[in-house]
């Protein structure tokens, strides 16, 4: 006899699956895949690391795909993992990180993002994400500090710091002074961190450009925060910017350089497209003459074809050079954004929540796209930021801008950036939802 009770239970289960699949709002998952990492001390711009996957819920998850996202100058071997199943027992994966010493790319955010995509027993596809700060020693070695620099900024701490060689004791290299330490980047540039001889609480960080000092600022603050947590420095540790204002003019120069590089790539792409169209047109005329039963003079088409081919090769080389320049400018802009955000945080005494909000609306990741690139995205994001979180008065959000539109210059973007700094200088507080 049919088991009607079991049939009804199966029917209800299927209805639940259909309802969950078609519902616009799905319930939050009870558990997410846990990701933890361990990274060894760097040696000669490389280090070993491991990540551990652990499923805290019941049963197991399957078809786990893990991807490591790194700064452009860093490579991971391997950078992708596929695991059939993960259960409560930890699954350990190992990898190696390397920085090309000959790389000309500087580092902005020295972080690694780990993303895991997996399927639960119920068939639901979920993802877990973890961001890990990479060790400073992977990117720099210690060197003698330099007195001369094009970009300088001064920080003031609320207490005396330990000798800088002790602060950066984990970094390989040589040291010449207790009042200063130099960090040599993979680009062979040196970031100098100097403590005043009389004012021990003032620290000057300087380098060849605004982007260069980003990794030095991050390294200094991370180590001081760790010393605060370990009891070496008193809590709370307070950092202030001694400079009269944030270096917006230097930052705008990096924005303009990136914008000019984007226009150069766009011009090179158009030139290559023209040369390719010309090549196809000459080929068609040559084929038509070669198919003719009665041989006819080529009329110089062979010479034109040769010159067009040479022009096409030259256009390809020009495009490659423009793309390399855009990549360089993008990394400089990314690192400069990191520097500017930190200086804004210390100048206007932003809380962690305020700083996180600023980073979300003013990200440092720079896209190399020539259409709707970084400038258009940041303009739209800062416009929203100024009308909501940093608005002078409460806003309903009904007049917020749509998707990023095409830009013809960076004037509006510069005004938006200046407006953010002006409102913070006016003392306007963040409006968090």
CSV table of C-alpha atoms in Angstrom, one decimal:
chain,number,residue,atom,x,y,z
A,1,UNK,CA,0.0,0.0,0.0
A,2,UNK,CA,1.3,3.5,-0.7
A,3,UNK,CA,2.7,5.4,2.3
A,4,UNK,CA,0.7,8.6,2.0
A,5,UNK,CA,2.3,10.2,5.1
A,6,UNK,CA,5.8,9.8,3.5
A,7,UNK,CA,4.5,11.1,0.2
A,8,UNK,CA,3.0,14.1,1.9
A,9,UNK,CA,6.3,14.8,3.8
A,10,UNK,CA,8.2,14.6,0.5
A,11,UNK,CA,5.7,16.9,-1.2
A,12,UNK,CA,6.1,19.5,1.6
A,13,UNK,CA,9.9,19.3,1.3
A,14,UNK,CA,9.8,19.9,-2.4
A,15,UNK,CA,7.4,22.9,-1.9
A,16,UNK,CA,9.9,24.3,0.6
A,17,UNK,CA,12.7,24.0,-1.9
A,18,UNK,CA,10.7,25.7,-4.6
A,19,UNK,CA,9.6,28.4,-2.2
A,20,UNK,CA,13.2,29.1,-1.1
A,21,UNK,CA,14.4,29.1,-4.8
A,22,UNK,CA,11.8,31.6,-5.9
A,23,UNK,CA,11.7,33.9,-2.8
A,24,UNK,CA,13.3,37.3,-3.2
A,25,UNK,CA,14.5,37.3,0.4
A,26,UNK,CA,16.4,34.2,1.5
A,27,UNK,CA,17.1,33.4,5.2
A,28,UNK,CA,20.7,34.0,6.4
A,29,UNK,CA,22.8,30.9,6.5
A,30,UNK,CA,23.3,29.5,10.0
A,31,UNK,CA,27.0,28.9,9.4
A,32,UNK,CA,29.8,30.2,7.1
A,33,UNK,CA,33.0,28.5,6.2
A,34,UNK,CA,35.8,29.5,8.5
A,35,UNK,CA,39.1,30.7,6.9
A,36,UNK,CA,42.3,31.2,8.9
A,37,UNK,CA,45.8,31.9,7.7
A,38,UNK,CA,49.4,31.7,8.8
A,39,UNK,CA,52.3,33.4,7.0
A,40,UNK,CA,55.9,32.8,7.8
A,41,UNK,CA,58.6,35.4,8.2
A,42,UNK,CA,59.7,36.7,4.7
A,43,UNK,CA,63.1,35.8,3.3
A,44,UNK,CA,64.5,37.5,0.2
A,45,UNK,CA,61.0,38.9,-0.9
A,46,UNK,CA,59.3,35.5,-0.5
A,47,UNK,CA,57.5,33.6,2.2
A,48,UNK,CA,55.5,30.5,2.8
A,49,UNK,CA,51.9,30.5,4.0
A,50,UNK,CA,49.0,28.2,4.8
A,51,UNK,CA,45.3,28.7,5.0
A,52,UNK,CA,42.9,26.5,7.0
A,53,UNK,CA,39.3,25.7,6.0
A,54,UNK,CA,36.9,24.5,8.6
A,55,UNK,CA,33.1,24.0,8.4
A,56,UNK,CA,31.4,24.8,11.8
A,57,UNK,CA,28.0,23.6,10.8
A,58,UNK,CA,26.5,20.1,10.6
A,59,UNK,CA,27.6,17.7,7.9
A,60,UNK,CA,29.9,19.1,5.2
A,61,UNK,CA,30.3,21.4,2.3
A,62,UNK,CA,31.3,20.4,-1.2
A,63,UNK,CA,32.8,21.8,-4.4
A,64,UNK,CA,35.0,24.4,-2.5
A,65,UNK,CA,36.8,26.8,-4.8
A,66,UNK,CA,39.4,29.1,-3.1
A,67,UNK,CA,41.0,32.1,-4.9
A,68,UNK,CA,43.8,34.3,-3.6
A,69,UNK,CA,43.7,38.0,-4.7
A,70,UNK,CA,47.0,39.8,-4.3
A,71,UNK,CA,48.7,43.2,-5.2
A,72,UNK,CA,50.0,43.2,-8.8
A,73,UNK,CA,53.6,42.9,-7.8
A,74,UNK,CA,53.0,39.7,-5.7
A,75,UNK,CA,52.4,36.2,-7.1
A,76,UNK,CA,51.1,33.2,-5.2
A,77,UNK,CA,51.9,29.6,-6.2
A,78,UNK,CA,49.3,28.3,-6.4
A,79,UNK,CA,46.7,31.1,-6.3
A,80,UNK,CA,43.7,28.8,-6.7
A,81,UNK,CA,42.6,25.7,-4.9
A,82,UNK,CA,39.8,23.1,-5.4
A,83,UNK,CA,38.6,21.0,-2.5
A,84,UNK,CA,35.9,18.3,-3.0
A,85,UNK,CA,34.6,18.4,0.6
A,86,UNK,CA,35.3,20.3,3.9
A,87,UNK,CA,34.0,19.1,7.2
A,88,UNK,CA,34.6,20.0,10.9
A,89,UNK,CA,38.1,18.6,10.6
A,90,UNK,CA,40.4,21.4,9.3
A,91,UNK,CA,41.6,21.3,5.7
A,92,UNK,CA,45.0,22.8,5.4
A,93,UNK,CA,46.3,24.3,2.1
A,94,UNK,CA,49.8,25.7,1.5
A,95,UNK,CA,51.1,28.3,-0.9
A,96,UNK,CA,54.2,30.4,-1.5
A,97,UNK,CA,54.2,34.2,-2.0
A,98,UNK,CA,56.9,36.0,-4.0
A,99,UNK,CA,57.6,39.5,-5.0
A,100,UNK,CA,59.6,40.1,-8.2
A,101,UNK,CA,62.6,42.2,-7.1
A,102,UNK,CA,62.9,43.7,-10.5
A,103,UNK,CA,59.2,44.8,-10.5
A,104,UNK,CA,58.7,48.5,-11.1
A,105,UNK,CA,55.2,48.4,-9.5
A,106,UNK,CA,54.8,49.9,-6.0
A,107,UNK,CA,52.3,48.6,-3.5
A,108,UNK,CA,49.2,50.4,-2.3
A,109,UNK,CA,47.2,48.2,0.0
A,110,UNK,CA,49.5,45.4,1.1
A,111,UNK,CA,46.7,42.9,1.7
A,112,UNK,CA,45.7,39.5,0.4
A,113,UNK,CA,42.0,38.7,-0.1
A,114,UNK,CA,40.9,35.1,0.2
A,115,UNK,CA,37.5,34.1,-1.3
A,116,UNK,CA,36.0,30.7,-1.0
A,117,UNK,CA,32.9,29.6,-2.9
A,118,UNK,CA,31.2,26.4,-1.8
A,119,UNK,CA,27.9,24.4,-1.8
A,120,UNK,CA,26.1,23.3,1.3
A,121,UNK,CA,24.3,20.0,1.9
A,122,UNK,CA,21.0,21.7,1.1
A,123,UNK,CA,22.3,22.8,-2.3
A,124,UNK,CA,22.8,26.5,-1.4
A,125,UNK,CA,25.8,28.2,-2.9
A,126,UNK,CA,27.6,30.5,-0.4
A,127,UNK,CA,30.9,32.4,-0.2
A,128,UNK,CA,33.3,33.3,2.6
A,129,UNK,CA,35.8,36.1,2.4
A,130,UNK,CA,38.8,37.0,4.5
A,131,UNK,CA,41.3,39.9,4.2
A,132,UNK,CA,44.9,39.4,5.5
A,133,UNK,CA,47.6,42.0,5.8
A,134,UNK,CA,50.8,40.8,4.2
A,135,UNK,CA,54.1,41.1,6.1
A,136,UNK,CA,56.0,44.3,5.5
A,137,UNK,CA,59.2,42.3,5.1
A,138,UNK,CA,57.8,40.8,1.9
A,139,UNK,CA,58.1,44.2,0.2
A,140,UNK,CA,61.0,46.0,1.8
A,141,UNK,CA,64.4,45.6,3.3
A,142,UNK,CA,66.1,47.9,5.8
A,143,UNK,CA,68.5,50.5,4.5
A,144,UNK,CA,70.1,53.8,5.5
A,145,UNK,CA,67.5,56.6,5.8
A,146,UNK,CA,67.8,59.4,3.3
A,147,UNK,CA,67.6,63.1,4.4
A,148,UNK,CA,66.4,64.5,1.1
A,149,UNK,CA,62.9,63.6,-0.3
A,150,UNK,CA,60.3,65.1,-2.5
A,151,UNK,CA,57.4,64.2,-0.3
A,152,UNK,CA,57.4,64.6,3.5
A,153,UNK,CA,54.7,64.3,6.2
A,154,UNK,CA,55.1,64.5,10.0
A,155,UNK,CA,53.1,62.6,12.5
A,156,UNK,CA,52.8,63.4,16.2
A,157,UNK,CA,52.3,60.6,18.8
A,158,UNK,CA,51.0,61.1,22.3
A,159,UNK,CA,54.0,59.3,23.7
A,160,UNK,CA,57.6,58.6,23.0
A,161,UNK,CA,58.3,55.6,20.7
A,162,UNK,CA,60.9,52.9,21.2
A,163,UNK,CA,64.0,53.2,19.0
A,164,UNK,CA,63.0,52.7,15.4
A,165,UNK,CA,65.4,49.8,14.8
A,166,UNK,CA,63.5,48.0,17.4
A,167,UNK,CA,60.1,48.9,15.9
A,168,UNK,CA,61.2,47.5,12.6
A,169,UNK,CA,63.3,44.7,14.1
A,170,UNK,CA,61.7,42.0,11.9
A,171,UNK,CA,62.8,43.6,8.6
A,172,UNK,CA,66.1,42.3,7.2
A,173,UNK,CA,68.9,44.7,6.3
A,174,UNK,CA,71.2,47.3,7.8
A,175,UNK,CA,70.6,50.2,10.2
A,176,UNK,CA,72.7,53.3,10.7
A,177,UNK,CA,70.9,55.4,13.4
A,178,UNK,CA,68.6,54.9,16.3
A,179,UNK,CA,66.7,58.0,15.3
A,180,UNK,CA,65.9,56.8,11.8
A,181,UNK,CA,65.4,53.8,9.6
A,182,UNK,CA,65.1,53.4,5.8
A,183,UNK,CA,62.9,50.9,4.0
A,184,UNK,CA,64.0,49.9,0.5
A,185,UNK,CA,61.1,49.0,-1.7
A,186,UNK,CA,61.2,46.5,-4.6
A,187,UNK,CA,61.3,49.6,-6.9
A,188,UNK,CA,64.7,50.4,-5.2
A,189,UNK,CA,63.2,53.6,-3.7
A,190,UNK,CA,63.8,54.3,0.0
A,191,UNK,CA,61.1,55.4,2.5
A,192,UNK,CA,62.8,57.2,5.4
A,193,UNK,CA,61.2,57.2,8.9
A,194,UNK,CA,62.9,59.7,11.2
A,195,UNK,CA,62.4,60.7,14.8
A,196,UNK,CA,63.1,64.2,16.0
A,197,UNK,CA,66.3,64.6,18.1
A,198,UNK,CA,64.6,66.8,20.6
A,199,UNK,CA,60.9,66.0,20.0
A,200,UNK,CA,60.8,62.3,20.3
A,201,UNK,CA,57.1,62.1,19.7
A,202,UNK,CA,57.3,63.6,16.2
A,203,UNK,CA,58.0,61.2,13.4
A,204,UNK,CA,58.7,62.3,9.8
A,205,UNK,CA,58.0,59.9,7.0
A,206,UNK,CA,59.4,60.8,3.6
A,207,UNK,CA,60.0,59.4,0.2
A,208,UNK,CA,60.3,60.2,-3.5
A,209,UNK,CA,56.5,60.5,-4.0
A,210,UNK,CA,53.2,60.5,-2.1
A,211,UNK,CA,52.6,56.9,-3.1
A,212,UNK,CA,56.0,55.7,-2.0
A,213,UNK,CA,55.4,56.5,1.7
A,214,UNK,CA,52.2,54.5,1.9
A,215,UNK,CA,53.8,51.3,2.8
A,216,UNK,CA,56.0,53.0,5.4
A,217,UNK,CA,53.0,54.7,7.1
A,218,UNK,CA,51.2,51.4,7.2
A,219,UNK,CA,54.1,49.5,8.6
A,220,UNK,CA,54.8,52.1,11.3
A,221,UNK,CA,51.2,52.3,12.5
A,222,UNK,CA,50.7,48.5,12.4
A,223,UNK,CA,53.8,48.0,14.6
A,224,UNK,CA,52.9,50.7,17.0
A,225,UNK,CA,49.4,49.3,17.4
A,226,UNK,CA,50.8,45.9,18.0
A,227,UNK,CA,53.1,47.4,20.7
A,228,UNK,CA,50.1,49.1,22.3
A,229,UNK,CA,48.2,45.7,22.4
A,230,UNK,CA,51.3,44.0,23.9
A,231,UNK,CA,51.8,46.7,26.6
A,232,UNK,CA,55.0,48.2,25.2
A,233,UNK,CA,53.2,51.4,24.5
A,234,UNK,CA,50.5,52.9,26.7
A,235,UNK,CA,46.9,52.8,25.7
A,236,UNK,CA,45.3,54.7,24.0
A,237,UNK,CA,47.9,55.4,21.3
A,238,UNK,CA,46.9,58.6,19.6
A,239,UNK,CA,48.3,59.8,16.3
A,240,UNK,CA,47.9,63.3,14.8
A,241,UNK,CA,49.0,64.9,11.6
A,242,UNK,CA,51.4,67.8,12.3
A,243,UNK,CA,51.2,69.2,8.8
A,244,UNK,CA,48.9,72.3,8.3
A,245,UNK,CA,46.7,70.4,5.8
A,246,UNK,CA,46.4,67.2,4.0
A,247,UNK,CA,48.5,67.1,0.7
A,248,UNK,CA,45.6,67.3,-1.7
A,249,UNK,CA,47.6,69.1,-4.4
A,250,UNK,CA,50.1,66.2,-4.5
A,251,UNK,CA,47.3,63.8,-4.7
A,252,UNK,CA,45.6,65.6,-7.5
A,253,UNK,CA,48.8,65.5,-9.5
A,254,UNK,CA,48.6,61.7,-9.2
A,255,UNK,CA,45.0,61.7,-10.4
A,256,UNK,CA,45.8,63.9,-13.4
A,257,UNK,CA,48.7,61.7,-14.3
A,258,UNK,CA,46.4,58.6,-14.3
A,259,UNK,CA,43.8,60.5,-16.2
A,260,UNK,CA,46.3,61.5,-18.9
A,261,UNK,CA,47.6,57.9,-19.1
A,262,UNK,CA,44.0,56.7,-19.7
A,263,UNK,CA,43.5,59.2,-22.5
A,264,UNK,CA,46.8,58.1,-24.0
A,265,UNK,CA,45.7,54.5,-24.0
A,266,UNK,CA,42.4,55.5,-25.6
A,267,UNK,CA,44.2,57.4,-28.4
A,268,UNK,CA,46.5,54.4,-29.0
A,269,UNK,CA,43.5,52.0,-29.1
A,270,UNK,CA,41.8,54.2,-31.7
A,271,UNK,CA,45.0,54.4,-33.8
A,272,UNK,CA,45.4,50.7,-33.7
A,273,UNK,CA,41.8,50.2,-34.8
A,274,UNK,CA,42.4,52.6,-37.7
A,275,UNK,CA,45.5,50.7,-38.8
A,276,UNK,CA,43.7,47.4,-38.5
A,277,UNK,CA,40.8,48.7,-40.7
A,278,UNK,CA,43.4,50.0,-43.2
A,279,UNK,CA,45.1,46.6,-43.3
A,280,UNK,CA,41.8,44.8,-44.0
A,281,UNK,CA,41.0,47.2,-46.8
A,282,UNK,CA,44.4,46.7,-48.5
A,283,UNK,CA,44.0,42.9,-48.1
A,284,UNK,CA,40.7,42.9,-49.8
A,285,UNK,CA,42.0,44.9,-52.8
A,286,UNK,CA,45.0,42.6,-53.1
A,287,UNK,CA,42.9,39.5,-53.0
A,288,UNK,CA,40.6,40.9,-55.7
A,289,UNK,CA,43.6,41.5,-58.0
A,290,UNK,CA,45.1,38.1,-57.2
A,291,UNK,CA,41.8,36.3,-58.1
A,292,UNK,CA,41.7,38.0,-61.5
A,293,UNK,CA,42.4,35.5,-64.3
A,294,UNK,CA,44.3,38.1,-66.3
A,295,UNK,CA,47.3,39.3,-64.3
A,296,UNK,CA,47.2,43.0,-63.7
A,297,UNK,CA,49.7,45.4,-62.1
A,298,UNK,CA,49.4,45.6,-58.3
A,299,UNK,CA,49.5,49.4,-58.6
A,300,UNK,CA,51.7,49.8,-55.5
A,301,UNK,CA,49.4,47.8,-53.3
A,302,UNK,CA,52.2,45.5,-52.2
A,303,UNK,CA,54.2,48.5,-51.0
A,304,UNK,CA,51.1,50.0,-49.3
A,305,UNK,CA,50.5,46.6,-47.6
A,306,UNK,CA,54.1,46.5,-46.3
A,307,UNK,CA,53.9,50.1,-44.9
A,308,UNK,CA,50.5,49.4,-43.4
A,309,UNK,CA,51.9,46.3,-41.6
A,310,UNK,CA,54.8,48.4,-40.3
A,311,UNK,CA,52.4,51.1,-39.1
A,312,UNK,CA,50.2,48.4,-37.4
A,313,UNK,CA,53.2,47.0,-35.5
A,314,UNK,CA,54.2,50.5,-34.5
A,315,UNK,CA,50.7,51.1,-33.2
A,316,UNK,CA,50.8,47.9,-31.2
A,317,UNK,CA,54.1,48.9,-29.6
A,318,UNK,CA,52.6,52.4,-28.8
A,319,UNK,CA,49.6,50.8,-27.2
A,320,UNK,CA,51.7,48.5,-25.1
A,321,UNK,CA,53.8,51.4,-23.9
A,322,UNK,CA,50.7,53.4,-23.1
A,323,UNK,CA,49.2,50.5,-21.1
A,324,UNK,CA,52.4,50.0,-19.2
A,325,UNK,CA,52.4,53.8,-18.3
A,326,UNK,CA,48.7,53.5,-17.2
A,327,UNK,CA,49.6,50.5,-15.0
A,328,UNK,CA,52.4,52.5,-13.4
A,329,UNK,CA,50.2,55.6,-12.8
A,330,UNK,CA,47.5,53.3,-11.5
A,331,UNK,CA,49.8,51.8,-8.8
A,332,UNK,CA,51.1,55.3,-7.9
A,333,UNK,CA,47.5,56.5,-7.6
A,334,UNK,CA,46.5,53.5,-5.5
A,335,UNK,CA,49.3,54.0,-3.1
A,336,UNK,CA,48.7,57.7,-3.0
A,337,UNK,CA,45.1,57.1,-2.1
A,338,UNK,CA,46.2,54.9,0.9
A,339,UNK,CA,48.5,57.7,2.0
A,340,UNK,CA,45.8,60.4,1.7
A,341,UNK,CA,43.2,58.4,3.5
A,342,UNK,CA,45.5,57.8,6.5
A,343,UNK,CA,46.5,61.4,6.7
A,344,UNK,CA,42.8,62.5,6.6
A,345,UNK,CA,42.1,60.0,9.4
A,346,UNK,CA,44.9,61.5,11.6
A,347,UNK,CA,44.2,65.1,10.6
A,348,UNK,CA,40.5,65.0,11.4
A,349,UNK,CA,40.6,62.4,14.2
A,350,UNK,CA,38.3,59.9,12.5
A,351,UNK,CA,37.0,57.0,14.4
A,352,UNK,CA,37.4,53.5,13.0
A,353,UNK,CA,33.8,53.5,11.8
A,354,UNK,CA,34.3,56.9,10.1
A,355,UNK,CA,37.6,55.7,8.5
A,356,UNK,CA,35.9,52.5,7.2
A,357,UNK,CA,33.2,54.6,5.7
A,358,UNK,CA,35.7,56.9,4.0
A,359,UNK,CA,37.6,53.8,2.6
A,360,UNK,CA,34.3,52.4,1.2
A,361,UNK,CA,33.5,55.6,-0.6
A,362,UNK,CA,37.1,56.4,-1.6
A,363,UNK,CA,38.7,53.0,-2.4
A,364,UNK,CA,42.3,52.6,-3.3
A,365,UNK,CA,41.8,49.8,-5.9
A,366,UNK,CA,42.4,51.5,-9.3
A,367,UNK,CA,40.9,49.9,-12.5
A,368,UNK,CA,42.8,50.0,-15.7
A,369,UNK,CA,39.6,50.3,-17.8
A,370,UNK,CA,39.6,53.2,-20.3
A,371,UNK,CA,35.8,53.5,-20.2
A,372,UNK,CA,34.0,54.2,-16.9
A,373,UNK,CA,37.3,53.8,-15.0
A,374,UNK,CA,38.4,54.8,-11.6
A,375,UNK,CA,37.8,58.5,-12.0
A,376,UNK,CA,34.1,58.1,-13.0
A,377,UNK,CA,33.5,55.6,-10.2
A,378,UNK,CA,35.1,57.7,-7.5
A,379,UNK,CA,33.2,60.8,-8.7
A,380,UNK,CA,29.9,59.0,-8.4
A,381,UNK,CA,30.9,57.5,-5.0
A,382,UNK,CA,32.1,60.8,-3.5
A,383,UNK,CA,29.0,62.5,-4.7
A,384,UNK,CA,26.9,60.0,-2.8
A,385,UNK,CA,29.2,60.3,0.2
A,386,UNK,CA,28.8,64.1,0.2
A,387,UNK,CA,25.0,63.9,-0.1
A,388,UNK,CA,24.5,61.2,2.6
A,389,UNK,CA,27.3,60.3,5.1
A,390,UNK,CA,29.0,63.7,5.0
A,391,UNK,CA,26.0,65.8,4.2
A,392,UNK,CA,25.6,69.2,5.8
A,393,UNK,CA,22.0,68.4,6.6
A,394,UNK,CA,20.0,65.1,6.7
A,395,UNK,CA,19.3,63.8,3.1
A,396,UNK,CA,16.5,61.5,2.0
A,397,UNK,CA,18.7,60.2,-0.8
A,398,UNK,CA,16.1,60.9,-3.5
A,399,UNK,CA,18.5,63.1,-5.5
A,400,UNK,CA,21.4,60.7,-5.6
A,401,UNK,CA,23.2,60.3,-8.9
A,402,UNK,CA,22.8,57.3,-11.2
A,403,UNK,CA,25.5,55.1,-12.7
A,404,UNK,CA,28.9,56.7,-13.5
A,405,UNK,CA,28.7,58.9,-16.6
A,406,UNK,CA,31.4,59.7,-19.1
A,407,UNK,CA,33.9,62.4,-18.0
A,408,UNK,CA,35.7,64.9,-20.2
A,409,UNK,CA,38.1,66.2,-17.5
A,410,UNK,CA,38.8,65.8,-13.8
A,411,UNK,CA,37.5,69.2,-12.6
A,412,UNK,CA,34.3,67.8,-11.0
A,413,UNK,CA,36.3,65.0,-9.3
A,414,UNK,CA,38.8,67.5,-7.9
A,415,UNK,CA,36.0,69.6,-6.5
A,416,UNK,CA,34.4,66.6,-4.9
A,417,UNK,CA,37.7,65.6,-3.3
A,418,UNK,CA,38.3,69.1,-2.0
A,419,UNK,CA,34.7,69.3,-0.7
A,420,UNK,CA,35.3,66.1,1.4
A,421,UNK,CA,38.3,67.7,3.0
A,422,UNK,CA,36.6,71.1,3.5
A,423,UNK,CA,33.6,69.6,5.2
A,424,UNK,CA,35.8,67.6,7.6
A,425,UNK,CA,37.8,70.8,8.3
A,426,UNK,CA,34.4,72.5,9.1
A,427,UNK,CA,33.8,69.8,11.7
A,428,UNK,CA,30.9,68.1,10.0
A,429,UNK,CA,30.3,64.7,11.5
A,430,UNK,CA,29.7,61.4,9.7
A,431,UNK,CA,26.0,60.4,9.5
A,432,UNK,CA,26.0,56.6,9.8
A,433,UNK,CA,22.8,54.7,9.1
